[in-house]
Every structure is written in C-alpha cells, then in structure tokens.
Amino acid sequence: MRQQKIVRILGDAPVPRTISGALTGIAPFLAFFLCCHAYGGIGIIVWIYTMPPAGLLVAAILAVLMTHHSRARTAAPASMRKPVSLHS
C-alpha cells in the first residue's frame, strides 16, 4: 500500500507514510524472528525460502483486488463513478 498507484486504483484512503514505512521496515525482521523462534537454526533457511512465495501471493492478491475494483467500477452507473485524473 506504499505505492500511490495501487492506492489510487483501489480507491482506498492512503496509509500515513510513517506507519507504512515503519511496517515496511519492521515486517521482514519480525518474520525473521518468528521463523528463527519456531524453527531454531533452520529458521534462517525457512525465512529465505518463503520470500518468493510471499511476493507471488501479494502480487496475486493485488491482481484480484484490482480486477474486482475495475469490474465494480464499470458496473456502476456513470453518475456514480469517480473521475480518474492522470495528474494526481
């Protein structure tokens, strides 16, 4: 949600930069800690090997959300659609 394009497409209120920045910085370390705590020394390997699937999962979720949002937007009457500005 730190990417402004995604926020504009989904039409959600943007998350304050301080909060999203903190989450972006803390999340990998939290995942590392949880993997090491749950799996011990193998946790480092588990943490490294879960990065690609996590990235693919996030990409798939965003694709589904964007598709759902665009379908809902085209299904709405023209008077209810929000104007899209390319310069925002």
PDB file of N, CA and C in Angstrom:
ATOM      1  N   MET A   1       0.812  -1.202   0.000  1.00  0.00           N
ATOM      2  CA  MET A   1       0.000   0.000   0.000  1.00  0.00           C
ATOM      3  C   MET A   1       0.857   1.269   0.000  1.00  0.00           C
ATOM      4  N   ARG A   2       2.161   1.103  -0.045  1.00  0.00           N
ATOM      5  CA  ARG A   2       3.026   2.289  -0.116  1.00  0.00           C
ATOM      6  C   ARG A   2       3.076   2.869  -1.519  1.00  0.00           C
ATOM      7  N   GLN A   3       2.662   2.105  -2.510  1.00  0.00           N
ATOM      8  CA  GLN A   3       2.699   2.598  -3.881  1.00  0.00           C
ATOM      9  C   GLN A   3       1.426   3.396  -4.156  1.00  0.00           C
ATOM     10  N   GLN A   4       1.583   4.650  -4.498  1.00  0.00           N
ATOM     11  CA  GLN A   4       0.457   5.551  -4.700  1.00  0.00           C
ATOM     12  C   GLN A   4      -0.449   5.085  -5.831  1.00  0.00           C
ATOM     13  N   LYS A   5       0.115   4.439  -6.854  1.00  0.00           N
ATOM     14  CA  LYS A   5      -0.698   3.963  -7.967  1.00  0.00           C
ATOM     15  C   LYS A   5      -1.716   2.935  -7.484  1.00  0.00           C
ATOM     16  N   ILE A   6      -1.294   2.018  -6.638  1.00  0.00           N
ATOM     17  CA  ILE A   6      -2.194   0.992  -6.109  1.00  0.00           C
ATOM     18  C   ILE A   6      -3.277   1.642  -5.255  1.00  0.00           C
ATOM     19  N   VAL A   7      -2.910   2.608  -4.449  1.00  0.00           N
ATOM     20  CA  VAL A   7      -3.885   3.305  -3.604  1.00  0.00           C
ATOM     21  C   VAL A   7      -4.915   4.011  -4.468  1.00  0.00           C
ATOM     22  N   ARG A   8      -4.470   4.662  -5.553  1.00  0.00           N
ATOM     23  CA  ARG A   8      -5.409   5.363  -6.444  1.00  0.00           C
ATOM     24  C   ARG A   8      -6.333   4.380  -7.148  1.00  0.00           C
ATOM     25  N   ILE A   9      -5.787   3.262  -7.621  1.00  0.00           N
ATOM     26  CA  ILE A   9      -6.602   2.294  -8.353  1.00  0.00           C
ATOM     27  C   ILE A   9      -7.654   1.668  -7.445  1.00  0.00           C
ATOM     28  N   LEU A  10      -7.243   1.297  -6.236  1.00  0.00           N
ATOM     29  CA  LEU A  10      -8.181   0.664  -5.315  1.00  0.00           C
ATOM     30  C   LEU A  10      -9.123   1.669  -4.657  1.00  0.00           C
ATOM     31  N   GLY A  11      -8.758   2.937  -4.674  1.00  0.00           N
ATOM     32  CA  GLY A  11      -9.632   3.968  -4.132  1.00  0.00           C
ATOM     33  C   GLY A  11      -9.668   4.024  -2.619  1.00  0.00           C
ATOM     34  N   ASP A  12      -8.719   3.397  -1.958  1.00  0.00           N
ATOM     35  CA  ASP A  12      -8.683   3.423  -0.502  1.00  0.00           C
ATOM     36  C   ASP A  12      -7.969   4.671  -0.007  1.00  0.00           C
ATOM     37  N   ALA A  13      -8.233   4.996   1.245  1.00  0.00           N
ATOM     38  CA  ALA A  13      -7.531   6.115   1.851  1.00  0.00           C
ATOM     39  C   ALA A  13      -6.077   5.699   2.055  1.00  0.00           C
ATOM     40  N   PRO A  14      -5.143   6.568   1.698  1.00  0.00           N
ATOM     41  CA  PRO A  14      -3.738   6.191   1.845  1.00  0.00           C
ATOM     42  C   PRO A  14      -3.346   6.034   3.317  1.00  0.00           C
ATOM     43  N   VAL A  15      -2.459   5.102   3.566  1.00  0.00           N
ATOM     44  CA  VAL A  15      -1.920   4.887   4.902  1.00  0.00           C
ATOM     45  C   VAL A  15      -0.847   5.947   5.129  1.00  0.00           C
ATOM     46  N   PRO A  16      -0.823   6.572   6.309  1.00  0.00           N
ATOM     47  CA  PRO A  16       0.230   7.575   6.552  1.00  0.00           C
ATOM     48  C   PRO A  16       1.619   6.984   6.312  1.00  0.00           C
ATOM     49  N   ARG A  17       2.501   7.775   5.718  1.00  0.00           N
ATOM     50  CA  ARG A  17       3.834   7.292   5.341  1.00  0.00           C
ATOM     51  C   ARG A  17       4.636   6.807   6.544  1.00  0.00           C
ATOM     52  N   THR A  18       4.461   7.422   7.695  1.00  0.00           N
ATOM     53  CA  THR A  18       5.236   6.986   8.858  1.00  0.00           C
ATOM     54  C   THR A  18       4.836   5.583   9.281  1.00  0.00           C
ATOM     55  N   ILE A  19       3.537   5.290   9.233  1.00  0.00           N
ATOM     56  CA  ILE A  19       3.061   3.960   9.617  1.00  0.00           C
ATOM     57  C   ILE A  19       3.470   2.927   8.579  1.00  0.00           C
ATOM     58  N   SER A  20       3.239   3.221   7.296  1.00  0.00           N
ATOM     59  CA  SER A  20       3.590   2.248   6.262  1.00  0.00           C
ATOM     60  C   SER A  20       5.103   2.056   6.189  1.00  0.00           C
ATOM     61  N   GLY A  21       5.871   3.113   6.410  1.00  0.00           N
ATOM     62  CA  GLY A  21       7.326   2.983   6.418  1.00  0.00           C
ATOM     63  C   GLY A  21       7.814   2.124   7.570  1.00  0.00           C
ATOM     64  N   ALA A  22       7.203   2.323   8.741  1.00  0.00           N
ATOM     65  CA  ALA A  22       7.575   1.515   9.901  1.00  0.00           C
ATOM     66  C   ALA A  22       7.232   0.046   9.670  1.00  0.00           C
ATOM     67  N   LEU A  23       6.051  -0.218   9.110  1.00  0.00           N
ATOM     68  CA  LEU A  23       5.661  -1.603   8.835  1.00  0.00           C
ATOM     69  C   LEU A  23       6.567  -2.243   7.798  1.00  0.00           C
ATOM     70  N   THR A  24       6.938  -1.478   6.788  1.00  0.00           N
ATOM     71  CA  THR A  24       7.823  -1.992   5.749  1.00  0.00           C
ATOM     72  C   THR A  24       9.196  -2.325   6.322  1.00  0.00           C
ATOM     73  N   GLY A  25       9.652  -1.529   7.247  1.00  0.00           N
ATOM     74  CA  GLY A  25      10.959  -1.779   7.861  1.00  0.00           C
ATOM     75  C   GLY A  25      10.945  -2.870   8.900  1.00  0.00           C
ATOM     76  N   ILE A  26       9.848  -2.991   9.632  1.00  0.00           N
ATOM     77  CA  ILE A  26       9.768  -3.941  10.740  1.00  0.00           C
ATOM     78  C   ILE A  26       9.349  -5.338  10.279  1.00  0.00           C
ATOM     79  N   ALA A  27       8.488  -5.444   9.277  1.00  0.00           N
ATOM     80  CA  ALA A  27       7.915  -6.730   8.867  1.00  0.00           C
ATOM     81  C   ALA A  27       8.959  -7.800   8.536  1.00  0.00           C
ATOM     82  N   PRO A  28      10.015  -7.502   7.767  1.00  0.00           N
ATOM     83  CA  PRO A  28      10.998  -8.556   7.484  1.00  0.00           C
ATOM     84  C   PRO A  28      11.713  -9.056   8.743  1.00  0.00           C
ATOM     85  N   PHE A  29      12.018  -8.149   9.663  1.00  0.00           N
ATOM     86  CA  PHE A  29      12.682  -8.556  10.897  1.00  0.00           C
ATOM     87  C   PHE A  29      11.755  -9.365  11.799  1.00  0.00           C
ATOM     88  N   LEU A  30      10.482  -8.997  11.816  1.00  0.00           N
ATOM     89  CA  LEU A  30       9.501  -9.758  12.581  1.00  0.00           C
ATOM     90  C   LEU A  30       9.358 -11.169  12.011  1.00  0.00           C
ATOM     91  N   ALA A  31       9.298 -11.273  10.689  1.00  0.00           N
ATOM     92  CA  ALA A  31       9.217 -12.591  10.048  1.00  0.00           C
ATOM     93  C   ALA A  31      10.467 -13.412  10.341  1.00  0.00           C
ATOM     94  N   PHE A  32      11.626 -12.776  10.307  1.00  0.00           N
ATOM     95  CA  PHE A  32      12.879 -13.472  10.613  1.00  0.00           C
ATOM     96  C   PHE A  32      12.868 -13.986  12.049  1.00  0.00           C
ATOM     97  N   PHE A  33      12.455 -13.142  12.974  1.00  0.00           N
ATOM     98  CA  PHE A  33      12.388 -13.540  14.381  1.00  0.00           C
ATOM     99  C   PHE A  33      11.423 -14.709  14.573  1.00  0.00           C
ATOM    100  N   LEU A  34      10.250 -14.628  13.959  1.00  0.00           N
ATOM    101  CA  LEU A  34       9.268 -15.704  14.109  1.00  0.00           C
ATOM    102  C   LEU A  34       9.761 -17.016  13.513  1.00  0.00           C
ATOM    103  N   CYS A  35      10.420 -16.952  12.356  1.00  0.00           N
ATOM    104  CA  CYS A  35      10.968 -18.172  11.752  1.00  0.00           C
ATOM    105  C   CYS A  35      12.052 -18.782  12.633  1.00  0.00           C
ATOM    106  N   CYS A  36      12.945 -17.957  13.138  1.00  0.00           N
ATOM    107  CA  CYS A  36      14.023 -18.474  13.988  1.00  0.00           C
ATOM    108  C   CYS A  36      13.470 -19.014  15.304  1.00  0.00           C
ATOM    109  N   HIS A  37      12.458 -18.354  15.831  1.00  0.00           N
ATOM    110  CA  HIS A  37      11.855 -18.806  17.088  1.00  0.00           C
ATOM    111  C   HIS A  37      11.129 -20.139  16.885  1.00  0.00           C
ATOM    112  N   ALA A  38      10.442 -20.301  15.782  1.00  0.00           N
ATOM    113  CA  ALA A  38       9.660 -21.513  15.541  1.00  0.00           C
ATOM    114  C   ALA A  38      10.523 -22.685  15.078  1.00  0.00           C
ATOM    115  N   TYR A  39      11.568 -22.405  14.287  1.00  0.00           N
ATOM    116  CA  TYR A  39      12.342 -23.491  13.677  1.00  0.00           C
ATOM    117  C   TYR A  39      13.796 -23.557  14.143  1.00  0.00           C
ATOM    118  N   GLY A  40      14.192 -22.695  15.032  1.00  0.00           N
ATOM    119  CA  GLY A  40      15.575 -22.712  15.506  1.00  0.00           C
ATOM    120  C   GLY A  40      16.542 -22.263  14.419  1.00  0.00           C
ATOM    121  N   GLY A  41      17.672 -22.974  14.306  1.00  0.00           N
ATOM    122  CA  GLY A  41      18.708 -22.614  13.327  1.00  0.00           C
ATOM    123  C   GLY A  41      18.245 -22.742  11.891  1.00  0.00           C
ATOM    124  N   ILE A  42      17.297 -23.635  11.630  1.00  0.00           N
ATOM    125  CA  ILE A  42      16.776 -23.800  10.274  1.00  0.00           C
ATOM    126  C   ILE A  42      15.860 -22.623   9.912  1.00  0.00           C
ATOM    127  N   GLY A  43      15.495 -21.816  10.875  1.00  0.00           N
ATOM    128  CA  GLY A  43      14.618 -20.668  10.635  1.00  0.00           C
ATOM    129  C   GLY A  43      15.157 -19.704   9.603  1.00  0.00           C
ATOM    130  N   ILE A  44      16.493 -19.563   9.553  1.00  0.00           N
ATOM    131  CA  ILE A  44      17.097 -18.668   8.554  1.00  0.00           C
ATOM    132  C   ILE A  44      16.800 -19.188   7.154  1.00  0.00           C
ATOM    133  N   ILE A  45      16.938 -20.490   6.966  1.00  0.00           N
ATOM    134  CA  ILE A  45      16.664 -21.084   5.658  1.00  0.00           C
ATOM    135  C   ILE A  45      15.176 -20.970   5.323  1.00  0.00           C
ATOM    136  N   VAL A  46      14.334 -21.228   6.321  1.00  0.00           N
ATOM    137  CA  VAL A  46      12.879 -21.102   6.115  1.00  0.00           C
ATOM    138  C   VAL A  46      12.527 -19.679   5.720  1.00  0.00           C
ATOM    139  N   TRP A  47      13.116 -18.694   6.401  1.00  0.00           N
ATOM    140  CA  TRP A  47      12.848 -17.283   6.124  1.00  0.00           C
ATOM    141  C   TRP A  47      13.265 -16.926   4.696  1.00  0.00           C
ATOM    142  N   ILE A  48      14.425 -17.383   4.274  1.00  0.00           N
ATOM    143  CA  ILE A  48      14.909 -17.086   2.924  1.00  0.00           C
ATOM    144  C   ILE A  48      14.022 -17.733   1.863  1.00  0.00           C
ATOM    145  N   TYR A  49      13.621 -18.991   2.092  1.00  0.00           N
ATOM    146  CA  TYR A  49      12.822 -19.703   1.101  1.00  0.00           C
ATOM    147  C   TYR A  49      11.353 -19.274   1.056  1.00  0.00           C
ATOM    148  N   THR A  50      10.874 -18.539   2.046  1.00  0.00           N
ATOM    149  CA  THR A  50       9.484 -18.082   1.999  1.00  0.00           C
ATOM    150  C   THR A  50       9.331 -16.728   1.320  1.00  0.00           C
ATOM    151  N   MET A  51      10.408 -16.050   1.007  1.00  0.00           N
ATOM    152  CA  MET A  51      10.298 -14.734   0.360  1.00  0.00           C
ATOM    153  C   MET A  51       9.665 -14.790  -1.024  1.00  0.00           C
ATOM    154  N   PRO A  52      10.130 -15.652  -1.940  1.00  0.00           N
ATOM    155  CA  PRO A  52       9.495 -15.686  -3.271  1.00  0.00           C
ATOM    156  C   PRO A  52       8.005 -16.051  -3.235  1.00  0.00           C
ATOM    157  N   PRO A  53       7.585 -17.071  -2.463  1.00  0.00           N
ATOM    158  CA  PRO A  53       6.142 -17.355  -2.420  1.00  0.00           C
ATOM    159  C   PRO A  53       5.335 -16.200  -1.830  1.00  0.00           C
ATOM    160  N   ALA A  54       5.901 -15.506  -0.850  1.00  0.00           N
ATOM    161  CA  ALA A  54       5.189 -14.372  -0.255  1.00  0.00           C
ATOM    162  C   ALA A  54       5.016 -13.257  -1.283  1.00  0.00           C
ATOM    163  N   GLY A  55       6.038 -12.997  -2.072  1.00  0.00           N
ATOM    164  CA  GLY A  55       5.932 -11.981  -3.120  1.00  0.00           C
ATOM    165  C   GLY A  55       4.898 -12.341  -4.167  1.00  0.00           C
ATOM    166  N   LEU A  56       4.869 -13.611  -4.554  1.00  0.00           N
ATOM    167  CA  LEU A  56       3.863 -14.061  -5.529  1.00  0.00           C
ATOM    168  C   LEU A  56       2.457 -13.970  -4.941  1.00  0.00           C
ATOM    169  N   LEU A  57       2.305 -14.293  -3.670  1.00  0.00           N
ATOM    170  CA  LEU A  57       0.999 -14.207  -3.020  1.00  0.00           C
ATOM    171  C   LEU A  57       0.504 -12.757  -2.980  1.00  0.00           C
ATOM    172  N   VAL A  58       1.372 -11.829  -2.633  1.00  0.00           N
ATOM    173  CA  VAL A  58       0.986 -10.416  -2.605  1.00  0.00           C
ATOM    174  C   VAL A  58       0.613  -9.938  -4.008  1.00  0.00           C
ATOM    175  N   ALA A  59       1.376 -10.332  -5.019  1.00  0.00           N
ATOM    176  CA  ALA A  59       1.065  -9.938  -6.401  1.00  0.00           C
ATOM    177  C   ALA A  59      -0.285 -10.497  -6.831  1.00  0.00           C
ATOM    178  N   ALA A  60      -0.574 -11.740  -6.465  1.00  0.00           N
ATOM    179  CA  ALA A  60      -1.865 -12.345  -6.829  1.00  0.00           C
ATOM    180  C   ALA A  60      -3.020 -11.637  -6.127  1.00  0.00           C
ATOM    181  N   ILE A  61      -2.850 -11.316  -4.867  1.00  0.00           N
ATOM    182  CA  ILE A  61      -3.906 -10.607  -4.124  1.00  0.00           C
ATOM    183  C   ILE A  61      -4.166  -9.244  -4.738  1.00  0.00           C
ATOM    184  N   LEU A  62      -3.100  -8.510  -5.079  1.00  0.00           N
ATOM    185  CA  LEU A  62      -3.278  -7.197  -5.705  1.00  0.00           C
ATOM    186  C   LEU A  62      -3.962  -7.320  -7.060  1.00  0.00           C
ATOM    187  N   ALA A  63      -3.620  -8.340  -7.833  1.00  0.00           N
ATOM    188  CA  ALA A  63      -4.259  -8.528  -9.134  1.00  0.00           C
ATOM    189  C   ALA A  63      -5.750  -8.800  -8.975  1.00  0.00           C
ATOM    190  N   VAL A  64      -6.108  -9.632  -8.015  1.00  0.00           N
ATOM    191  CA  VAL A  64      -7.526  -9.928  -7.769  1.00  0.00           C
ATOM    192  C   VAL A  64      -8.264  -8.677  -7.307  1.00  0.00           C
ATOM    193  N   LEU A  65      -7.664  -7.924  -6.388  1.00  0.00           N
ATOM    194  CA  LEU A  65      -8.303  -6.696  -5.906  1.00  0.00           C
ATOM    195  C   LEU A  65      -8.490  -5.681  -7.025  1.00  0.00           C
ATOM    196  N   MET A  66      -7.476  -5.532  -7.864  1.00  0.00           N
ATOM    197  CA  MET A  66      -7.581  -4.564  -8.959  1.00  0.00           C
ATOM    198  C   MET A  66      -8.637  -5.002  -9.973  1.00  0.00           C
ATOM    199  N   THR A  67      -8.718  -6.299 -10.271  1.00  0.00           N
ATOM    200  CA  THR A  67      -9.732  -6.804 -11.195  1.00  0.00           C
ATOM    201  C   THR A  67     -11.123  -6.602 -10.623  1.00  0.00           C
ATOM    202  N   HIS A  68     -11.287  -6.927  -9.350  1.00  0.00           N
ATOM    203  CA  HIS A  68     -12.586  -6.756  -8.692  1.00  0.00           C
ATOM    204  C   HIS A  68     -12.986  -5.283  -8.672  1.00  0.00           C
ATOM    205  N   HIS A  69     -12.025  -4.418  -8.377  1.00  0.00           N
ATOM    206  CA  HIS A  69     -12.315  -2.985  -8.321  1.00  0.00           C
ATOM    207  C   HIS A  69     -12.693  -2.440  -9.694  1.00  0.00           C
ATOM    208  N   SER A  70     -12.001  -2.874 -10.739  1.00  0.00           N
ATOM    209  CA  SER A  70     -12.316  -2.361 -12.074  1.00  0.00           C
ATOM    210  C   SER A  70     -13.676  -2.871 -12.554  1.00  0.00           C
ATOM    211  N   ARG A  71     -14.040  -4.107 -12.206  1.00  0.00           N
ATOM    212  CA  ARG A  71     -15.358  -4.623 -12.577  1.00  0.00           C
ATOM    213  C   ARG A  71     -16.463  -3.874 -11.829  1.00  0.00           C
ATOM    214  N   ALA A  72     -16.253  -3.612 -10.548  1.00  0.00           N
ATOM    215  CA  ALA A  72     -17.257  -2.893  -9.767  1.00  0.00           C
ATOM    216  C   ALA A  72     -17.408  -1.474 -10.285  1.00  0.00           C
ATOM    217  N   ARG A  73     -16.308  -0.905 -10.720  1.00  0.00           N
ATOM    218  CA  ARG A  73     -16.347   0.464 -11.215  1.00  0.00           C
ATOM    219  C   ARG A  73     -17.077   0.555 -12.550  1.00  0.00           C
ATOM    220  N   THR A  74     -16.872  -0.390 -13.454  1.00  0.00           N
ATOM    221  CA  THR A  74     -17.545  -0.348 -14.750  1.00  0.00           C
ATOM    222  C   THR A  74     -19.011  -0.741 -14.619  1.00  0.00           C
ATOM    223  N   ALA A  75     -19.365  -1.482 -13.567  1.00  0.00           N
ATOM    224  CA  ALA A  75     -20.755  -1.874 -13.362  1.00  0.00           C
ATOM    225  C   ALA A  75     -21.584  -0.731 -12.780  1.00  0.00           C
ATOM    226  N   ALA A  76     -20.940   0.237 -12.151  1.00  0.00           N
ATOM    227  CA  ALA A  76     -21.660   1.363 -11.552  1.00  0.00           C
ATOM    228  C   ALA A  76     -22.148   2.304 -12.649  1.00  0.00           C
ATOM    229  N   PRO A  77     -23.292   2.941 -12.427  1.00  0.00           N
ATOM    230  CA  PRO A  77     -23.763   3.934 -13.391  1.00  0.00           C
ATOM    231  C   PRO A  77     -22.753   5.066 -13.538  1.00  0.00           C
ATOM    232  N   ALA A  78     -22.732   5.681 -14.685  1.00  0.00           N
ATOM    233  CA  ALA A  78     -21.757   6.741 -14.967  1.00  0.00           C
ATOM    234  C   ALA A  78     -21.849   7.878 -13.970  1.00  0.00           C
ATOM    235  N   SER A  79     -23.035   8.162 -13.450  1.00  0.00           N
ATOM    236  CA  SER A  79     -23.183   9.264 -12.498  1.00  0.00           C
ATOM    237  C   SER A  79     -22.540   8.945 -11.161  1.00  0.00           C
ATOM    238  N   MET A  80     -22.310   7.647 -10.852  1.00  0.00           N
ATOM    239  CA  MET A  80     -21.726   7.268  -9.570  1.00  0.00           C
ATOM    240  C   MET A  80     -20.227   7.022  -9.651  1.00  0.00           C
ATOM    241  N   ARG A  81     -19.654   7.007 -10.846  1.00  0.00           N
ATOM    242  CA  ARG A  81     -18.224   6.749 -10.992  1.00  0.00           C
ATOM    243  C   ARG A  81     -17.419   7.957 -10.572  1.00  0.00           C
ATOM    244  N   LYS A  82     -16.276   7.679  -9.966  1.00  0.00           N
ATOM    245  CA  LYS A  82     -15.363   8.754  -9.604  1.00  0.00           C
ATOM    246  C   LYS A  82     -14.539   9.113 -10.830  1.00  0.00           C
ATOM    247  N   PRO A  83     -14.342  10.388 -11.087  1.00  0.00           N
ATOM    248  CA  PRO A  83     -13.496  10.752 -12.224  1.00  0.00           C
ATOM    249  C   PRO A  83     -12.044  10.343 -11.955  1.00  0.00           C
ATOM    250  N   VAL A  84     -11.379   9.882 -12.980  1.00  0.00           N
ATOM    251  CA  VAL A  84      -9.984   9.482 -12.860  1.00  0.00           C
ATOM    252  C   VAL A  84      -9.114  10.585 -13.413  1.00  0.00           C
ATOM    253  N   SER A  85      -8.160  11.015 -12.603  1.00  0.00           N
ATOM    254  CA  SER A  85      -7.243  12.048 -13.032  1.00  0.00           C
ATOM    255  C   SER A  85      -5.871  11.428 -13.237  1.00  0.00           C
ATOM    256  N   LEU A  86      -5.283  11.662 -14.362  1.00  0.00           N
ATOM    257  CA  LEU A  86      -3.967  11.117 -14.644  1.00  0.00           C
ATOM    258  C   LEU A  86      -2.864  11.939 -14.025  1.00  0.00           C
ATOM    259  N   HIS A  87      -3.190  13.119 -13.516  1.00  0.00           N
ATOM    260  CA  HIS A  87      -2.169  14.024 -12.988  1.00  0.00           C
ATOM    261  C   HIS A  87      -2.175  14.071 -11.467  1.00  0.00           C
ATOM    262  N   SER A  88      -2.946  13.237 -10.780  1.00  0.00           N
ATOM    263  CA  SER A  88      -2.991  13.272  -9.313  1.00  0.00           C
ATOM    264  C   SER A  88      -1.804  12.607  -8.717  1.00  0.00           C
TER     265      SER A  88
END
